[in-house]
mmCIF file of N, CA and C and ligand atoms in Angstrom:
data_model
loop_
_atom_site.group_PDB
_atom_site.id
_atom_site.type_symbol
_atom_site.label_atom_id
_atom_site.label_comp_id
_atom_site.label_asym_id
_atom_site.label_seq_id
_atom_site.Cartn_x
_atom_site.Cartn_y
_atom_site.Cartn_z
ATOM 1 N N MET F 121 -10.595 -2.193 -29.458
ATOM 2 C CA MET F 121 -9.949 -2.263 -28.154
ATOM 3 C C MET F 121 -8.666 -3.066 -28.316
ATOM 4 N N SER F 122 -7.527 -2.506 -27.859
ATOM 5 C CA SER F 122 -6.267 -3.209 -28.003
ATOM 6 C C SER F 122 -6.234 -4.423 -27.088
ATOM 7 N N LYS F 123 -5.249 -5.316 -27.337
ATOM 8 C CA LYS F 123 -5.120 -6.512 -26.493
ATOM 9 C C LYS F 123 -4.884 -6.141 -25.042
ATOM 10 N N ILE F 124 -4.018 -5.138 -24.794
ATOM 11 C CA ILE F 124 -3.720 -4.751 -23.417
ATOM 12 C C ILE F 124 -4.945 -4.153 -22.757
ATOM 13 N N ALA F 125 -5.636 -3.269 -23.438
ATOM 14 C CA ALA F 125 -6.828 -2.653 -22.859
ATOM 15 C C ALA F 125 -7.890 -3.710 -22.576
ATOM 16 N N ARG F 126 -8.046 -4.679 -23.477
ATOM 17 C CA ARG F 126 -9.028 -5.740 -23.277
ATOM 18 C C ARG F 126 -8.645 -6.571 -22.051
ATOM 19 N N ARG F 127 -7.353 -6.876 -21.912
ATOM 20 C CA ARG F 127 -6.892 -7.656 -20.767
ATOM 21 C C ARG F 127 -7.144 -6.893 -19.460
ATOM 22 N N GLN F 128 -6.837 -5.595 -19.465
ATOM 23 C CA GLN F 128 -7.064 -4.788 -18.265
ATOM 24 C C GLN F 128 -8.553 -4.717 -17.937
ATOM 25 N N PHE F 129 -9.386 -4.607 -18.974
ATOM 26 C CA PHE F 129 -10.830 -4.549 -18.755
ATOM 27 C C PHE F 129 -11.316 -5.847 -18.108
ATOM 28 N N ILE F 130 -10.825 -6.963 -18.606
ATOM 29 C CA ILE F 130 -11.237 -8.262 -18.053
ATOM 30 C C ILE F 130 -10.770 -8.393 -16.611
ATOM 31 N N GLN F 131 -9.531 -7.977 -16.336
ATOM 32 C CA GLN F 131 -9.015 -8.058 -14.966
ATOM 33 C C GLN F 131 -9.820 -7.175 -14.023
ATOM 34 N N LEU F 132 -10.100 -5.940 -14.456
ATOM 35 C CA LEU F 132 -10.875 -5.028 -13.604
ATOM 36 C C LEU F 132 -12.292 -5.547 -13.396
ATOM 37 N N SER F 133 -12.865 -6.162 -14.426
ATOM 38 C CA SER F 133 -14.208 -6.726 -14.297
ATOM 39 C C SER F 133 -14.223 -7.854 -13.275
ATOM 40 N N ALA F 134 -13.168 -8.667 -13.304
ATOM 41 C CA ALA F 134 -13.088 -9.780 -12.345
ATOM 42 C C ALA F 134 -12.970 -9.248 -10.924
ATOM 43 N N VAL F 135 -12.178 -8.193 -10.733
ATOM 44 C CA VAL F 135 -12.039 -7.598 -9.405
ATOM 45 C C VAL F 135 -13.366 -7.001 -8.953
ATOM 46 N N ALA F 136 -14.052 -6.313 -9.858
ATOM 47 C CA ALA F 136 -15.343 -5.719 -9.514
ATOM 48 C C ALA F 136 -16.367 -6.795 -9.164
ATOM 49 N N ALA F 137 -16.363 -7.889 -9.927
ATOM 50 C CA ALA F 137 -17.301 -8.978 -9.651
ATOM 51 C C ALA F 137 -17.023 -9.598 -8.289
ATOM 52 N N ALA F 138 -15.752 -9.777 -7.976
ATOM 53 C CA ALA F 138 -15.388 -10.343 -6.667
ATOM 54 C C ALA F 138 -15.839 -9.402 -5.560
ATOM 55 N N GLY F 139 -15.701 -8.107 -5.788
ATOM 56 C CA GLY F 139 -16.115 -7.133 -4.785
ATOM 57 C C GLY F 139 -17.611 -7.158 -4.557
ATOM 58 N N CYS F 140 -18.384 -7.399 -5.604
ATOM 59 C CA CYS F 140 -19.841 -7.457 -5.481
ATOM 60 C C CYS F 140 -20.282 -8.678 -4.682
ATOM 61 N N MET F 141 -19.440 -9.702 -4.649
ATOM 62 C CA MET F 141 -19.805 -10.920 -3.933
ATOM 63 C C MET F 141 -19.616 -10.780 -2.430
ATOM 64 N N LEU F 142 -18.869 -9.768 -2.010
ATOM 65 C CA LEU F 142 -18.687 -9.545 -0.576
ATOM 66 C C LEU F 142 -19.960 -8.953 -0.004
ATOM 67 N N ARG F 143 -20.373 -9.458 1.106
ATOM 68 C CA ARG F 143 -21.519 -8.892 1.784
ATOM 69 C C ARG F 143 -21.051 -7.871 2.795
ATOM 70 N N PRO F 144 -21.910 -6.926 3.163
ATOM 71 C CA PRO F 144 -21.511 -5.954 4.180
ATOM 72 C C PRO F 144 -20.997 -6.678 5.418
ATOM 73 N N GLY F 145 -19.947 -6.149 5.991
ATOM 74 C CA GLY F 145 -19.371 -6.785 7.170
ATOM 75 C C GLY F 145 -18.332 -7.819 6.837
ATOM 76 N N GLN F 146 -18.147 -8.079 5.529
ATOM 77 C CA GLN F 146 -17.139 -9.055 5.126
ATOM 78 C C GLN F 146 -15.968 -8.381 4.437
ATOM 79 N N GLU F 147 -15.730 -7.101 4.731
ATOM 80 C CA GLU F 147 -14.620 -6.411 4.119
ATOM 81 C C GLU F 147 -13.324 -7.161 4.453
ATOM 82 N N ALA F 148 -12.404 -7.114 3.515
ATOM 83 C CA ALA F 148 -11.133 -7.811 3.724
ATOM 84 C C ALA F 148 -10.427 -7.260 4.954
ATOM 85 N N GLN F 149 -9.897 -8.139 5.756
ATOM 86 C CA GLN F 149 -9.125 -7.760 6.925
ATOM 87 C C GLN F 149 -7.665 -7.673 6.521
ATOM 88 N N ALA F 150 -6.919 -6.828 7.224
ATOM 89 C CA ALA F 150 -5.514 -6.615 6.878
ATOM 90 C C ALA F 150 -4.752 -7.932 6.826
ATOM 91 N N GLN F 151 -5.040 -8.845 7.744
ATOM 92 C CA GLN F 151 -4.288 -10.098 7.781
ATOM 93 C C GLN F 151 -4.584 -10.988 6.582
ATOM 94 N N ASP F 152 -5.678 -10.710 5.870
ATOM 95 C CA ASP F 152 -6.032 -11.492 4.685
ATOM 96 C C ASP F 152 -5.510 -10.869 3.398
ATOM 97 N N MET F 153 -4.968 -9.681 3.496
ATOM 98 C CA MET F 153 -4.560 -8.954 2.301
ATOM 99 C C MET F 153 -3.093 -9.243 1.971
ATOM 100 N N PRO F 154 -2.763 -9.284 0.673
ATOM 101 C CA PRO F 154 -1.357 -9.513 0.301
ATOM 102 C C PRO F 154 -0.489 -8.307 0.634
ATOM 103 N N LYS F 155 0.778 -8.590 0.911
ATOM 104 C CA LYS F 155 1.728 -7.515 1.189
ATOM 105 C C LYS F 155 2.191 -6.879 -0.122
ATOM 106 N N VAL F 156 2.404 -5.589 -0.083
ATOM 107 C CA VAL F 156 2.996 -4.913 -1.235
ATOM 108 C C VAL F 156 4.408 -5.450 -1.427
ATOM 109 N N GLU F 157 4.744 -5.809 -2.633
ATOM 110 C CA GLU F 157 6.105 -6.241 -2.942
ATOM 111 C C GLU F 157 6.930 -5.019 -3.338
ATOM 112 N N GLU F 158 8.130 -4.922 -2.802
ATOM 113 C CA GLU F 158 8.999 -3.799 -3.164
ATOM 114 C C GLU F 158 9.301 -3.790 -4.654
ATOM 115 N N SER F 159 9.165 -4.938 -5.282
ATOM 116 C CA SER F 159 9.453 -5.038 -6.717
ATOM 117 C C SER F 159 8.265 -4.631 -7.591
ATOM 118 N N ASP F 160 7.075 -4.425 -6.980
ATOM 119 C CA ASP F 160 5.906 -3.980 -7.756
ATOM 120 C C ASP F 160 6.231 -2.661 -8.447
ATOM 121 N N SER F 161 5.740 -2.490 -9.658
ATOM 122 C CA SER F 161 6.036 -1.264 -10.403
ATOM 123 C C SER F 161 5.519 -0.025 -9.668
ATOM 124 N N MET F 162 4.345 -0.136 -9.061
ATOM 125 C CA MET F 162 3.795 1.002 -8.310
ATOM 126 C C MET F 162 4.669 1.298 -7.086
ATOM 127 N N ALA F 163 5.099 0.243 -6.404
ATOM 128 C CA ALA F 163 5.955 0.416 -5.227
ATOM 129 C C ALA F 163 7.274 1.074 -5.623
ATOM 130 N N GLN F 164 7.827 0.642 -6.738
ATOM 131 C CA GLN F 164 9.084 1.233 -7.191
ATOM 132 C C GLN F 164 8.891 2.690 -7.581
ATOM 133 N N ALA F 165 7.761 2.983 -8.212
ATOM 134 C CA ALA F 165 7.491 4.373 -8.607
ATOM 135 C C ALA F 165 7.369 5.267 -7.376
ATOM 136 N N MET F 166 6.854 4.712 -6.289
ATOM 137 C CA MET F 166 6.681 5.479 -5.051
ATOM 138 C C MET F 166 7.875 5.342 -4.112
ATOM 139 N N LYS F 167 8.919 4.604 -4.567
ATOM 140 C CA LYS F 167 10.123 4.359 -3.766
ATOM 141 C C LYS F 167 9.780 3.670 -2.443
ATOM 142 N N TYR F 168 8.765 2.811 -2.469
ATOM 143 C CA TYR F 168 8.342 2.117 -1.248
ATOM 144 C C TYR F 168 9.391 1.115 -0.787
ATOM 145 N N THR F 169 9.592 1.053 0.509
ATOM 146 C CA THR F 169 10.450 0.031 1.121
ATOM 147 C C THR F 169 9.774 -0.473 2.386
ATOM 148 N N HIS F 170 10.018 -1.729 2.721
ATOM 149 C CA HIS F 170 9.470 -2.292 3.951
ATOM 150 C C HIS F 170 10.169 -1.724 5.196
ATOM 151 N N ASP F 171 11.355 -1.162 5.002
ATOM 152 C CA ASP F 171 12.153 -0.701 6.141
ATOM 153 C C ASP F 171 12.592 0.751 5.930
ATOM 154 N N ALA F 172 11.908 1.667 6.590
ATOM 155 C CA ALA F 172 12.187 3.099 6.427
ATOM 156 C C ALA F 172 13.613 3.467 6.825
ATOM 157 N N SER F 173 14.244 2.645 7.672
ATOM 158 C CA SER F 173 15.596 2.986 8.122
ATOM 159 C C SER F 173 16.621 2.844 7.007
ATOM 160 N N THR F 174 16.236 2.191 5.904
ATOM 161 C CA THR F 174 17.173 1.992 4.795
ATOM 162 C C THR F 174 17.115 3.138 3.781
ATOM 163 N N VAL F 175 16.195 4.073 3.986
ATOM 164 C CA VAL F 175 16.015 5.167 3.027
ATOM 165 C C VAL F 175 17.054 6.255 3.261
ATOM 166 N N ASP F 176 17.647 6.710 2.170
ATOM 167 C CA ASP F 176 18.602 7.812 2.240
ATOM 168 C C ASP F 176 17.871 9.046 2.791
ATOM 169 N N ALA F 177 18.391 9.591 3.863
ATOM 170 C CA ALA F 177 17.734 10.727 4.518
ATOM 171 C C ALA F 177 17.530 11.904 3.577
ATOM 172 N N SER F 178 18.402 12.026 2.570
ATOM 173 C CA SER F 178 18.267 13.154 1.647
ATOM 174 C C SER F 178 17.034 13.022 0.756
ATOM 175 N N ALA F 179 16.443 11.814 0.721
ATOM 176 C CA ALA F 179 15.241 11.599 -0.086
ATOM 177 C C ALA F 179 13.981 12.013 0.664
ATOM 178 N N ARG F 180 14.146 12.346 1.931
ATOM 179 C CA ARG F 180 12.981 12.670 2.750
ATOM 180 C C ARG F 180 13.124 14.057 3.371
ATOM 181 N N ALA F 181 11.996 14.646 3.655
ATOM 182 C CA ALA F 181 12.012 15.917 4.370
ATOM 183 C C ALA F 181 12.299 15.618 5.838
ATOM 184 N N ASN F 182 12.880 16.566 6.517
ATOM 185 C CA ASN F 182 13.167 16.351 7.943
ATOM 186 C C ASN F 182 11.892 16.410 8.757
ATOM 187 N N PRO F 183 11.796 15.746 9.875
ATOM 188 C CA PRO F 183 12.792 14.831 10.433
ATOM 189 C C PRO F 183 12.653 13.429 9.830
ATOM 190 N N ALA F 184 13.587 13.085 8.977
ATOM 191 C CA ALA F 184 13.527 11.846 8.226
ATOM 192 C C ALA F 184 13.341 10.617 9.101
ATOM 193 N N SER F 185 14.025 10.570 10.224
ATOM 194 C CA SER F 185 13.983 9.365 11.041
ATOM 195 C C SER F 185 12.602 9.106 11.633
ATOM 196 N N GLU F 186 11.756 10.110 11.588
ATOM 197 C CA GLU F 186 10.415 9.948 12.175
ATOM 198 C C GLU F 186 9.349 9.610 11.141
ATOM 199 N N GLN F 187 9.753 9.416 9.876
ATOM 200 C CA GLN F 187 8.778 9.106 8.829
ATOM 201 C C GLN F 187 8.713 7.607 8.594
ATOM 202 N N HIS F 188 7.566 7.021 8.852
ATOM 203 C CA HIS F 188 7.326 5.624 8.538
ATOM 204 C C HIS F 188 5.820 5.433 8.383
ATOM 205 N N CYS F 189 5.451 4.313 7.795
ATOM 206 C CA CYS F 189 4.041 4.100 7.441
ATOM 207 C C CYS F 189 3.097 4.229 8.636
ATOM 208 N N SER F 190 3.517 3.791 9.794
ATOM 209 C CA SER F 190 2.583 3.795 10.918
ATOM 210 C C SER F 190 2.208 5.201 11.373
ATOM 211 N N ASN F 191 2.995 6.228 10.982
ATOM 212 C CA ASN F 191 2.593 7.590 11.352
ATOM 213 C C ASN F 191 2.282 8.446 10.115
ATOM 214 N N CYS F 192 1.957 7.786 9.024
ATOM 215 C CA CYS F 192 1.597 8.481 7.783
ATOM 216 C C CYS F 192 0.086 8.720 7.752
ATOM 217 N N ALA F 193 -0.304 9.835 7.187
ATOM 218 C CA ALA F 193 -1.726 10.181 7.103
ATOM 219 C C ALA F 193 -2.502 9.221 6.201
ATOM 220 N N LEU F 194 -1.816 8.488 5.330
ATOM 221 C CA LEU F 194 -2.497 7.640 4.355
ATOM 222 C C LEU F 194 -2.649 6.192 4.801
ATOM 223 N N VAL F 195 -2.056 5.854 5.946
ATOM 224 C CA VAL F 195 -2.171 4.474 6.417
ATOM 225 C C VAL F 195 -3.560 4.256 7.013
ATOM 226 N N GLN F 196 -4.011 3.017 6.943
ATOM 227 C CA GLN F 196 -5.320 2.658 7.485
ATOM 228 C C GLN F 196 -5.129 1.526 8.488
ATOM 229 N N GLY F 197 -6.208 0.989 8.968
ATOM 230 C CA GLY F 197 -6.114 -0.099 9.930
ATOM 231 C C GLY F 197 -5.916 0.420 11.337
ATOM 232 N N GLU F 198 -5.427 -0.469 12.171
ATOM 233 C CA GLU F 198 -5.312 -0.175 13.598
ATOM 234 C C GLU F 198 -3.866 0.059 14.006
ATOM 235 N N ASP F 199 -3.657 1.008 14.930
ATOM 236 C CA ASP F 199 -2.332 1.211 15.497
ATOM 237 C C ASP F 199 -1.860 -0.104 16.109
ATOM 238 N N GLY F 200 -0.586 -0.396 15.958
ATOM 239 C CA GLY F 200 -0.023 -1.606 16.529
ATOM 240 C C GLY F 200 0.039 -2.772 15.558
ATOM 241 N N GLN F 201 -0.682 -2.692 14.428
ATOM 242 C CA GLN F 201 -0.618 -3.762 13.440
ATOM 243 C C GLN F 201 0.716 -3.681 12.699
ATOM 244 N N GLU F 202 1.347 -4.840 12.479
ATOM 245 C CA GLU F 202 2.628 -4.874 11.777
ATOM 246 C C GLU F 202 2.460 -4.547 10.299
ATOM 247 N N TRP F 203 1.348 -5.001 9.710
ATOM 248 C CA TRP F 203 1.045 -4.747 8.295
ATOM 249 C C TRP F 203 -0.320 -4.085 8.230
ATOM 250 N N ARG F 204 -0.393 -2.970 7.505
ATOM 251 C CA ARG F 204 -1.624 -2.187 7.486
ATOM 252 C C ARG F 204 -1.979 -1.768 6.065
ATOM 253 N N PRO F 205 -3.283 -1.652 5.783
ATOM 254 C CA PRO F 205 -3.698 -1.132 4.470
ATOM 255 C C PRO F 205 -3.224 0.304 4.297
ATOM 256 N N CYS F 206 -3.078 0.698 3.043
ATOM 257 C CA CYS F 206 -2.639 2.056 2.703
ATOM 258 C C CYS F 206 -3.451 2.539 1.517
ATOM 259 N N GLN F 207 -3.823 3.800 1.542
ATOM 260 C CA GLN F 207 -4.644 4.349 0.464
ATOM 261 C C GLN F 207 -3.909 4.362 -0.876
ATOM 262 N N ILE F 208 -2.593 4.353 -0.847
ATOM 263 C CA ILE F 208 -1.819 4.377 -2.092
ATOM 264 C C ILE F 208 -1.792 2.998 -2.759
ATOM 265 N N PHE F 209 -1.932 1.937 -1.961
ATOM 266 C CA PHE F 209 -1.863 0.580 -2.483
ATOM 267 C C PHE F 209 -3.157 -0.168 -2.144
ATOM 268 N N PRO F 210 -4.242 0.141 -2.845
ATOM 269 C CA PRO F 210 -5.527 -0.486 -2.527
ATOM 270 C C PRO F 210 -5.468 -2.011 -2.616
ATOM 271 N N GLY F 211 -6.047 -2.670 -1.625
ATOM 272 C CA GLY F 211 -6.113 -4.126 -1.627
ATOM 273 C C GLY F 211 -4.858 -4.802 -1.120
ATOM 274 N N LYS F 212 -3.871 -4.012 -0.700
ATOM 275 C CA LYS F 212 -2.629 -4.592 -0.196
ATOM 276 C C LYS F 212 -2.280 -3.930 1.130
ATOM 277 N N VAL F 213 -1.328 -4.533 1.822
ATOM 278 C CA VAL F 213 -0.875 -3.959 3.089
ATOM 279 C C VAL F 213 0.594 -3.580 2.994
ATOM 280 N N VAL F 214 0.955 -2.574 3.790
ATOM 281 C CA VAL F 214 2.340 -2.096 3.845
ATOM 282 C C VAL F 214 2.864 -2.338 5.250
ATOM 283 N N SER F 215 4.179 -2.407 5.360
ATOM 284 C CA SER F 215 4.797 -2.604 6.668
ATOM 285 C C SER F 215 4.647 -1.336 7.503
ATOM 286 N N ALA F 216 4.323 -1.486 8.771
ATOM 287 C CA ALA F 216 4.237 -0.323 9.662
ATOM 288 C C ALA F 216 5.581 0.392 9.734
ATOM 289 N N LYS F 217 6.668 -0.341 9.475
ATOM 290 C CA LYS F 217 8.017 0.234 9.506
ATOM 291 C C LYS F 217 8.460 0.723 8.133
ATOM 292 N N GLY F 218 7.552 0.643 7.147
ATOM 293 C CA GLY F 218 7.905 1.015 5.783
ATOM 294 C C GLY F 218 7.876 2.511 5.539
ATOM 295 N N TRP F 219 8.072 2.857 4.296
ATOM 296 C CA TRP F 219 8.077 4.264 3.896
ATOM 297 C C TRP F 219 7.923 4.336 2.384
ATOM 298 N N CYS F 220 7.319 5.420 1.901
ATOM 299 C CA CYS F 220 7.345 5.717 0.469
ATOM 300 C C CYS F 220 7.407 7.235 0.293
ATOM 301 N N SER F 221 7.618 7.659 -0.937
ATOM 302 C CA SER F 221 7.884 9.067 -1.219
ATOM 303 C C SER F 221 6.671 9.971 -1.051
ATOM 304 N N VAL F 222 5.480 9.409 -0.851
ATOM 305 C CA VAL F 222 4.313 10.270 -0.636
ATOM 306 C C VAL F 222 3.918 10.329 0.838
ATOM 307 N N TRP F 223 4.835 9.909 1.701
ATOM 308 C CA TRP F 223 4.547 10.001 3.140
ATOM 309 C C TRP F 223 4.050 11.406 3.467
ATOM 310 N N ALA F 224 3.038 11.477 4.300
ATOM 311 C CA ALA F 224 2.487 12.765 4.722
ATOM 312 C C ALA F 224 2.172 12.696 6.217
ATOM 313 N N PRO F 225 2.397 13.781 6.930
ATOM 314 C CA PRO F 225 2.134 13.752 8.379
ATOM 315 C C PRO F 225 0.643 13.706 8.666
ATOM 316 N N LYS F 226 0.299 13.037 9.732
ATOM 317 C CA LYS F 226 -1.101 13.037 10.165
ATOM 318 C C LYS F 226 -1.450 14.436 10.649
ATOM 319 N N ALA F 227 -2.682 14.822 10.421
ATOM 320 C CA ALA F 227 -3.118 16.177 10.821
ATOM 321 C C ALA F 227 -3.186 16.295 12.321
HETATM 322 FE FE1 SF4 Q 261 3.541 4.126 3.881
HETATM 323 FE FE2 SF4 Q 261 2.255 6.446 3.769
HETATM 324 FE FE3 SF4 Q 261 3.617 5.576 1.653
HETATM 325 FE FE4 SF4 Q 261 1.368 4.361 2.376
HETATM 326 S S1 SF4 Q 261 1.574 6.486 1.643
HETATM 327 S S2 SF4 Q 261 3.288 3.365 1.786
HETATM 328 S S3 SF4 Q 261 1.456 4.518 4.610
HETATM 329 S S4 SF4 Q 261 4.477 6.158 3.672
#
Protein backbone atom coordinates (compact mmCIF):
# COMPACT_ATOMS: atom_id res chain seq x y z
CA MET A 1 0.00 0.00 0.00
CA SER A 2 1.50 3.34 -1.02
CA LYS A 3 1.95 6.17 1.49
CA ILE A 4 -0.90 8.16 -0.07
CA ALA A 5 -3.28 5.21 -0.16
CA ARG A 6 -2.41 4.35 3.45
CA ARG A 7 -3.04 7.96 4.51
CA GLN A 8 -6.39 8.03 2.69
CA PHE A 9 -7.35 4.70 4.28
CA ILE A 10 -6.57 6.05 7.75
CA GLN A 11 -8.52 9.25 7.09
CA LEU A 12 -11.54 7.35 5.75
CA SER A 13 -11.39 4.97 8.71
CA ALA A 14 -11.42 7.90 11.11
CA VAL A 15 -14.45 9.39 9.35
CA ALA A 16 -16.24 6.04 9.40
CA ALA A 17 -15.46 5.57 13.09
CA ALA A 18 -16.79 9.04 13.89
CA GLY A 19 -19.94 8.24 11.94
CA CYS A 20 -20.48 5.04 13.94
CA MET A 21 -20.37 7.07 17.15
CA LEU A 22 -23.40 9.10 16.11
CA ARG A 23 -26.63 7.77 17.46
CA PRO A 24 -29.85 7.90 15.47
CA GLY A 25 -31.33 11.36 15.71
CA GLN A 26 -27.91 12.95 16.08
CA GLU A 27 -27.28 13.52 12.39
CA ALA A 28 -25.20 16.60 11.74
CA GLN A 29 -27.26 19.75 11.34
CA ALA A 30 -26.46 22.19 8.56
CA GLN A 31 -25.40 24.85 11.06
CA ASP A 32 -22.79 22.45 12.48
CA MET A 33 -21.30 21.55 9.12
CA PRO A 34 -18.29 23.32 7.58
CA LYS A 35 -18.82 25.50 4.53
CA VAL A 36 -17.39 24.40 1.21
CA GLU A 37 -14.35 26.52 0.43
CA GLU A 38 -14.17 27.84 -3.12
CA SER A 39 -10.50 26.91 -3.03
CA ASP A 40 -11.25 23.20 -2.36
CA SER A 41 -10.06 21.04 -5.24
CA MET A 42 -13.52 19.47 -5.60
CA ALA A 43 -15.17 22.91 -5.56
CA GLN A 44 -12.77 24.15 -8.22
CA ALA A 45 -13.39 21.07 -10.35
CA MET A 46 -17.13 21.77 -10.15
CA LYS A 47 -16.60 25.54 -10.67
CA TYR A 48 -18.43 26.15 -7.38
CA THR A 49 -18.88 29.73 -6.20
CA HIS A 50 -20.66 31.16 -3.18
CA ASP A 51 -22.26 33.79 -5.42
CA ALA A 52 -24.04 32.61 -8.57
CA SER A 53 -24.28 36.19 -9.84
CA THR A 54 -20.52 36.18 -10.47
CA VAL A 55 -20.70 33.26 -12.92
CA ASP A 56 -20.23 33.99 -16.61
CA ALA A 57 -23.64 33.37 -18.16
CA SER A 58 -22.01 31.53 -21.05
CA ALA A 59 -20.94 28.83 -18.58
CA ARG A 60 -24.54 28.03 -17.77
CA ALA A 61 -27.56 26.89 -19.69
CA ASN A 62 -30.38 29.40 -19.90
CA PRO A 63 -32.01 30.86 -17.93
CA ALA A 64 -28.67 31.43 -16.24
CA SER A 65 -29.90 34.06 -13.81
CA GLU A 66 -32.30 31.56 -12.28
CA GLN A 67 -29.67 28.92 -11.43
CA HIS A 68 -28.50 28.87 -7.83
CA CYS A 69 -28.06 26.26 -5.13
CA SER A 70 -31.38 26.90 -3.43
CA ASN A 71 -33.29 25.77 -6.54
CA CYS A 72 -30.96 22.92 -7.52
CA ALA A 73 -32.20 19.33 -7.42
CA LEU A 74 -29.09 18.28 -5.46
CA VAL A 75 -29.45 20.68 -2.54
CA GLN A 76 -30.68 19.34 0.79
CA GLY A 77 -31.90 20.88 4.00
CA GLU A 78 -34.71 23.34 4.41
CA ASP A 79 -35.88 26.14 2.13
CA GLY A 80 -34.83 29.49 3.56
CA GLN A 81 -31.53 28.28 5.04
CA GLU A 82 -28.57 30.45 4.01
CA TRP A 83 -26.20 27.44 3.99
CA ARG A 84 -27.46 24.01 3.01
CA PRO A 85 -26.03 20.51 2.55
CA CYS A 86 -25.47 19.35 -1.02
CA GLN A 87 -25.18 15.84 -2.40
CA ILE A 88 -22.07 16.83 -4.36
CA PHE A 89 -20.21 17.96 -1.23
CA PRO A 90 -20.98 15.40 1.50
CA GLY A 91 -20.46 16.67 5.04
CA LYS A 92 -20.30 20.31 3.97
CA VAL A 93 -22.76 23.09 3.23
CA VAL A 94 -23.07 25.36 0.20
CA SER A 95 -24.42 28.87 -0.02
CA ALA A 96 -28.08 29.07 -1.05
CA LYS A 97 -26.90 31.81 -3.45
CA GLY A 98 -24.09 29.62 -4.81
CA TRP A 99 -23.76 27.68 -8.01
CA CYS A 100 -21.69 24.91 -9.56
CA SER A 101 -21.43 23.32 -12.99
CA VAL A 102 -23.63 20.33 -12.10
CA TRP A 103 -26.64 22.46 -11.22
CA ALA A 104 -29.80 20.60 -12.19
CA PRO A 105 -33.43 21.75 -12.10
CA LYS A 106 -35.75 20.31 -9.51
CA ALA A 107 -38.26 17.90 -11.01
FE1 LIG B 1 -25.22 24.11 -5.62
FE2 LIG B 1 -26.50 22.20 -6.95
FE3 LIG B 1 -23.89 22.57 -7.33
FE4 LIG B 1 -24.77 21.56 -5.04
S1 LIG B 1 -24.95 20.61 -7.08
S2 LIG B 1 -23.22 23.16 -5.28
S3 LIG B 1 -26.70 22.67 -4.76
S4 LIG B 1 -25.55 24.03 -7.84
